[in-house]
Structures are given as C-alpha cells and as structure tokens.
Short mmCIF file of C-alpha atoms in Angstrom, two decimals:
data_model
loop_
_atom_site.label_atom_id
_atom_site.label_comp_id
_atom_site.label_asym_id
_atom_site.label_seq_id
_atom_site.Cartn_x
_atom_site.Cartn_y
_atom_site.Cartn_z
CA MET W 8 20.52 -17.42 -3.38
CA ILE W 9 18.80 -15.26 -0.76
CA THR W 10 16.04 -16.93 1.27
CA LEU W 11 13.35 -14.94 3.00
CA TYR W 12 10.99 -16.53 5.65
CA SER W 13 8.10 -14.23 5.36
CA GLY W 14 4.44 -14.28 6.65
CA PRO W 15 1.21 -13.23 4.78
CA LEU W 16 0.18 -10.55 7.31
CA SER W 17 3.71 -9.75 8.72
CA LEU W 18 4.28 -5.96 8.40
CA PHE W 19 7.93 -6.37 8.94
CA ALA W 20 8.38 -9.35 6.61
CA ARG W 21 6.61 -7.40 3.77
CA LYS W 22 8.86 -4.39 4.68
CA VAL W 23 11.82 -6.58 3.71
CA GLU W 24 10.21 -8.00 0.78
CA ILE W 25 9.66 -4.37 -0.52
CA ALA W 26 13.28 -3.68 0.12
CA LEU W 27 14.53 -6.76 -1.73
CA ARG W 28 12.35 -5.90 -4.83
CA GLU W 29 13.27 -2.20 -4.79
CA LYS W 30 16.90 -3.35 -4.95
CA GLY W 31 16.28 -5.71 -7.76
CA LEU W 32 17.41 -8.77 -5.79
CA SER W 33 16.22 -12.28 -6.51
CA PHE W 34 15.26 -14.26 -3.53
CA GLU W 35 13.29 -17.47 -2.66
CA ARG W 36 10.45 -16.67 -0.37
CA ILE W 37 9.25 -19.32 2.09
CA MET W 38 5.77 -18.20 3.20
CA VAL W 39 5.18 -19.37 6.96
CA PRO W 40 1.51 -20.67 7.62
CA PHE W 41 -0.66 -18.41 9.59
CA ASN W 42 -4.15 -17.95 10.72
CA GLN W 43 -6.17 -15.53 12.70
CA THR W 44 -7.13 -17.93 15.45
CA THR W 45 -3.64 -19.21 16.52
CA GLY W 46 -1.36 -16.84 14.59
CA TYR W 47 2.03 -18.49 13.70
CA ASP W 48 1.33 -21.64 15.72
CA PRO W 49 2.63 -24.27 15.40
CA LYS W 50 5.71 -22.01 14.47
CA HIS W 51 7.60 -22.99 11.44
CA PRO W 52 10.58 -25.23 12.59
CA GLU W 53 13.08 -23.66 10.30
CA VAL W 54 12.15 -20.07 11.74
CA THR W 55 12.33 -21.25 15.43
CA ALA W 56 15.65 -22.94 14.52
CA LEU W 57 17.27 -19.81 12.90
CA ASN W 58 15.57 -17.01 15.03
CA PRO W 59 15.77 -17.16 18.90
CA LYS W 60 12.50 -15.01 18.77
CA GLY W 61 10.66 -17.55 16.60
CA GLN W 62 9.46 -14.72 14.29
CA VAL W 63 9.45 -13.72 10.65
CA PRO W 64 11.32 -12.10 8.80
CA VAL W 65 14.30 -14.32 8.73
CA LEU W 66 16.87 -13.95 5.94
CA THR W 67 19.72 -16.29 4.90
CA ASP W 68 22.34 -15.48 2.47
CA CYS W 69 25.49 -17.44 1.68
CA GLY W 70 25.36 -19.01 5.10
CA LEU W 71 24.59 -15.86 7.08
CA VAL W 72 21.39 -15.83 9.12
CA LEU W 73 19.70 -12.54 9.99
CA TYR W 74 16.40 -11.67 11.56
CA ASP W 75 14.86 -8.47 12.55
CA SER W 76 13.81 -6.30 9.40
CA THR W 77 16.10 -3.30 10.42
CA VAL W 78 19.26 -5.50 10.67
CA ILE W 79 18.28 -7.29 7.44
CA ILE W 80 17.75 -4.26 5.41
CA ASP W 81 21.05 -2.57 6.83
CA TYR W 82 22.91 -5.86 5.81
CA LEU W 83 21.24 -5.84 2.19
CA ASP W 84 22.22 -2.15 1.65
CA GLU W 85 25.93 -2.82 2.42
CA ALA W 86 26.10 -6.18 0.66
CA TYR W 87 24.23 -5.07 -2.35
CA PRO W 88 24.66 -1.38 -2.57
CA GLU W 89 22.66 -0.71 -5.64
CA VAL W 90 19.76 0.54 -5.45
CA PRO W 91 20.73 2.24 -2.09
CA LEU W 92 18.00 2.42 0.56
CA TYR W 93 19.96 4.59 3.04
CA PRO W 94 21.31 8.27 2.20
CA ALA W 95 24.96 8.71 1.68
CA SER W 96 25.90 11.38 4.35
CA PRO W 97 26.10 10.51 7.80
CA GLY W 98 23.57 13.11 8.92
CA ASP W 99 20.93 12.17 6.18
CA ARG W 100 21.46 8.53 7.11
CA ALA W 101 20.84 9.04 10.87
CA ARG W 102 17.60 11.05 10.18
CA CYS W 103 16.50 8.15 7.87
CA ARG W 104 17.09 5.62 10.76
CA LEU W 105 15.09 7.79 12.97
CA ASP W 106 12.32 7.86 10.66
CA GLU W 107 12.41 4.16 10.41
CA LEU W 108 12.53 3.89 14.10
CA TYR W 109 9.60 6.22 14.45
CA ALA W 110 7.63 3.75 12.01
CA ASP W 111 8.70 0.47 13.77
CA GLU W 112 8.84 1.31 17.36
CA ILE W 113 6.48 4.48 17.79
CA MET W 114 3.68 4.30 15.16
CA PHE W 115 3.46 0.60 15.07
CA ASN W 116 2.70 0.66 18.86
CA ALA W 117 -0.44 2.66 17.93
CA LEU W 118 -1.47 -0.05 15.32
CA ARG W 119 -1.56 -2.86 18.07
CA PRO W 120 -5.04 -1.94 19.65
CA LEU W 121 -6.56 -2.02 16.04
CA MET W 122 -5.36 -5.69 15.13
CA HIS W 123 -8.10 -7.31 17.02
CA ARG W 124 -10.52 -6.08 14.20
CA THR W 125 -9.19 -8.79 11.87
CA SER W 126 -9.53 -11.66 14.25
CA PRO W 127 -12.81 -13.44 15.11
CA PRO W 128 -14.79 -11.42 17.61
CA SER W 129 -14.52 -12.21 21.34
CA SER W 130 -17.53 -13.88 22.67
CA ASP W 131 -17.24 -11.77 25.69
CA GLN W 132 -19.23 -8.57 24.88
CA THR W 133 -17.39 -6.50 27.64
CA ARG W 134 -14.03 -7.42 26.12
CA ARG W 135 -15.33 -6.39 22.62
CA MET W 136 -16.40 -3.06 23.95
CA ALA W 137 -13.02 -2.62 25.79
CA GLN W 138 -11.11 -3.55 22.67
CA GLU W 139 -12.91 -1.03 20.54
CA ALA W 140 -12.59 1.61 23.16
CA ASP W 141 -8.80 1.12 23.02
CA ALA W 142 -9.00 1.12 19.19
CA MET W 143 -10.74 4.50 19.13
CA ILE W 144 -7.97 6.03 21.48
CA ALA W 145 -5.23 4.46 19.17
CA GLU W 146 -7.05 6.08 16.03
CA ALA W 147 -6.82 9.59 17.61
CA THR W 148 -3.07 8.64 18.14
CA LEU W 149 -2.56 7.63 14.66
CA SER W 150 -4.09 10.83 13.39
CA ARG W 151 -1.59 12.75 15.27
CA HIS W 152 1.20 10.49 13.74
CA TYR W 153 -0.29 11.41 10.34
CA ALA W 154 0.01 15.09 11.21
CA VAL W 155 3.72 14.58 12.21
CA LEU W 156 4.53 12.80 8.93
CA ASP W 157 2.65 15.30 6.90
CA GLU W 158 4.72 18.12 8.36
CA ARG W 159 7.93 16.01 8.13
CA LEU W 160 7.30 15.50 4.23
CA ALA W 161 6.90 19.35 3.87
CA GLY W 162 5.93 18.70 0.19
CA ARG W 163 8.98 16.59 -0.71
CA GLU W 164 8.42 13.30 -2.74
CA PHE W 165 10.19 11.03 -0.13
CA PHE W 166 11.19 11.35 3.43
CA SER W 167 14.86 11.55 2.41
CA GLN W 168 16.21 12.69 -0.78
CA ASN W 169 15.40 9.61 -2.69
CA LEU W 170 13.49 6.62 -1.66
CA SER W 171 14.56 5.00 1.34
CA VAL W 172 13.94 2.42 4.03
CA ALA W 173 12.09 5.10 5.85
CA ASP W 174 9.58 5.40 3.15
CA ILE W 175 9.15 1.51 3.19
CA ALA W 176 8.65 1.29 6.95
CA LEU W 177 6.21 4.28 7.14
CA PHE W 178 4.30 3.14 4.24
CA MET W 179 3.74 -0.12 5.89
CA ASP W 180 2.43 1.49 9.02
CA VAL W 181 -0.10 3.59 6.95
CA LEU W 182 -1.13 0.79 4.89
CA PHE W 183 -1.91 -1.32 8.16
CA SER W 184 -3.73 1.71 9.60
CA LEU W 185 -6.07 1.75 6.60
CA ARG W 186 -6.67 -1.88 6.35
CA LEU W 187 -7.50 -2.17 10.05
CA GLY W 188 -10.05 0.69 9.79
CA GLY W 189 -7.82 3.45 11.19
CA PRO W 190 -8.26 7.08 10.39
CA SER W 191 -8.30 8.09 6.79
CA LEU W 192 -5.77 10.51 5.06
CA THR W 193 -8.31 13.24 4.53
CA GLY W 194 -6.78 16.56 5.50
CA PHE W 195 -3.22 15.05 5.29
CA ASP W 196 -2.69 16.05 1.66
CA GLY W 197 1.09 15.75 1.53
CA LEU W 198 1.02 12.34 3.16
CA ALA W 199 -1.85 11.12 0.96
CA ALA W 200 -0.06 11.92 -2.20
CA TRP W 201 3.06 10.34 -0.93
CA PHE W 202 1.06 7.07 -0.19
CA ALA W 203 -0.56 7.25 -3.51
CA ARG W 204 2.82 7.51 -5.27
CA LEU W 205 4.41 4.62 -3.33
CA SER W 206 1.27 2.59 -4.09
CA GLN W 207 2.05 2.81 -7.87
CA ARG W 208 5.41 1.43 -7.50
CA PRO W 209 5.62 -2.29 -8.33
CA ALA W 210 7.30 -3.56 -5.19
CA PHE W 211 4.83 -1.61 -2.86
CA ALA W 212 1.76 -2.43 -5.06
CA LEU W 213 2.59 -6.25 -5.03
CA ALA W 214 2.95 -6.28 -1.21
CA ALA W 215 -0.36 -4.34 -0.70
CA ALA W 216 -2.17 -6.63 -3.13
CA GLU W 217 -0.88 -9.79 -1.66
CA ILE W 218 -1.79 -8.29 1.86
CA ALA W 219 -5.30 -7.71 0.55
CA GLU W 220 -5.44 -11.19 -0.78
CA ALA W 221 -4.32 -12.67 2.65
CA ASP W 222 -6.94 -10.72 4.36
CA ARG W 223 -9.58 -12.18 2.02
CA ARG W 224 -8.47 -15.56 2.90
CA LEU W 225 -7.56 -15.29 6.58
CA SER W 226 -9.03 -12.42 8.09
CA PHE W 227 -12.44 -11.58 9.72
CA PRO W 228 -13.96 -8.72 7.60
CA VAL W 229 -13.38 -5.20 9.38
CA LYS W 230 -16.59 -3.91 10.00
CA ARG W 231 -15.61 -0.30 9.81
CA ALA W 232 -15.18 0.95 6.11
CA LEU W 233 -11.70 1.24 4.78
CA LYS W 234 -11.02 5.05 4.88
CA THR W 235 -8.46 5.89 2.28
CA ALA W 236 -9.75 9.37 1.53
#
C-alpha cells in the first residue's frame, strides 16, 4: 500500500495527489495538521522522522521512503508506468521536466509574496503595506508568467502531447495564484481554456475542491476578489 503524507494547503503534496489519482493508484493519505498562525507546527513526528527537511509530501511504498514531489512522481512513473505522466522520447521528456521545473522553482517563487493574504493580518500597518506592495510586484511577475505559458501552449491541449507532470505542476501554480488574489486569466485565452479543461478532470477537481474547503476552515479571507476571468 502506498502511503502519502499530505497537507491541506500544500501545493506540492496536492501535486502528488493528482498524479496518484491520474495514474489510478490506490493510496492511504495521512493529512498533516496545519493552521495559518503556526503552519505545520508542531511538525508531524512521522514526517520529521522520514524526511530530513521535515516537510510534506512524503511517500512510502513497500519500505521505500521518498520526499520531494518531483522525485516522488518520477518514481511513480517508473514503478507504475500506466498511465504515463512523462513523454516517451528523451527530448520531449526533457522539455516536460523543464516545464515542471519552471512551475516548481520559477513561477512558485512569484507566488510567495502573495501567501500572506491567507494569514491573519499583521498588527503592524507598515509591515502590511510593505507586504502588499511586494504582492503587487509579484502579480505583475505572474502576469508575465501567464504570457509565457500562453505562448508555450500555442493552442495545444496540454503542455506535452498528452497530460503530463508539467500540466499538474503548472495547474497548481495557476490555481494558487487565483486563490491568493493574483492576476486573472483574462487575455490569456489558451491558458484559460487549458485551466478550465483540467479543472473538469476528477483528480484536479477534487484537489481544487479540497483546497477551497481547507481555505474556508483555515485561511483568513482574501480581501481581493478571486479573479478567474
């Protein structure tokens, strides 16, 4: 039995959940407690024992312990090759990995300045103003990322020939951008259509619905309206 340690508002753990469900794999999910004041604190003892970084996602399978969403999904695709989440050819697979890296290490960095919006507001007005100023700069950066992705799609259904880990990773970034009051997808027609298509797939829809429910329970309401169009 595959076991996944996940978190209600962990972008990277939800990325793994989508991959598992798209591959049709059964798994036990252990949801690690989280709140917007202290985060994952105290940290789950099994997570800290299994992952030196003390973070989710952590996946165990037949005694094998893995952490980091990219490492986990790479393993899943080799150990359980149906349904594949990486392209077959070396060149296409490399491009897919670069798209995943773009999501996880470049676009995700632009999301960080928006994350304060779901936490209780700071009592320091100067700090609040500085945080929102940084967030506005990040929104402009995210809009530029949208433009890159819209051009990268070039009218295609997915970022690779078929659904891949790149789609999963990039979907999570766009979803988090929208839930954090980031820029809308207006003017990025290809990207908006891609996001809408993926949102209808059961694995993606479930992750989005559970994140929305976690926000209702755990997050401070984002004052800026959610801009999906």
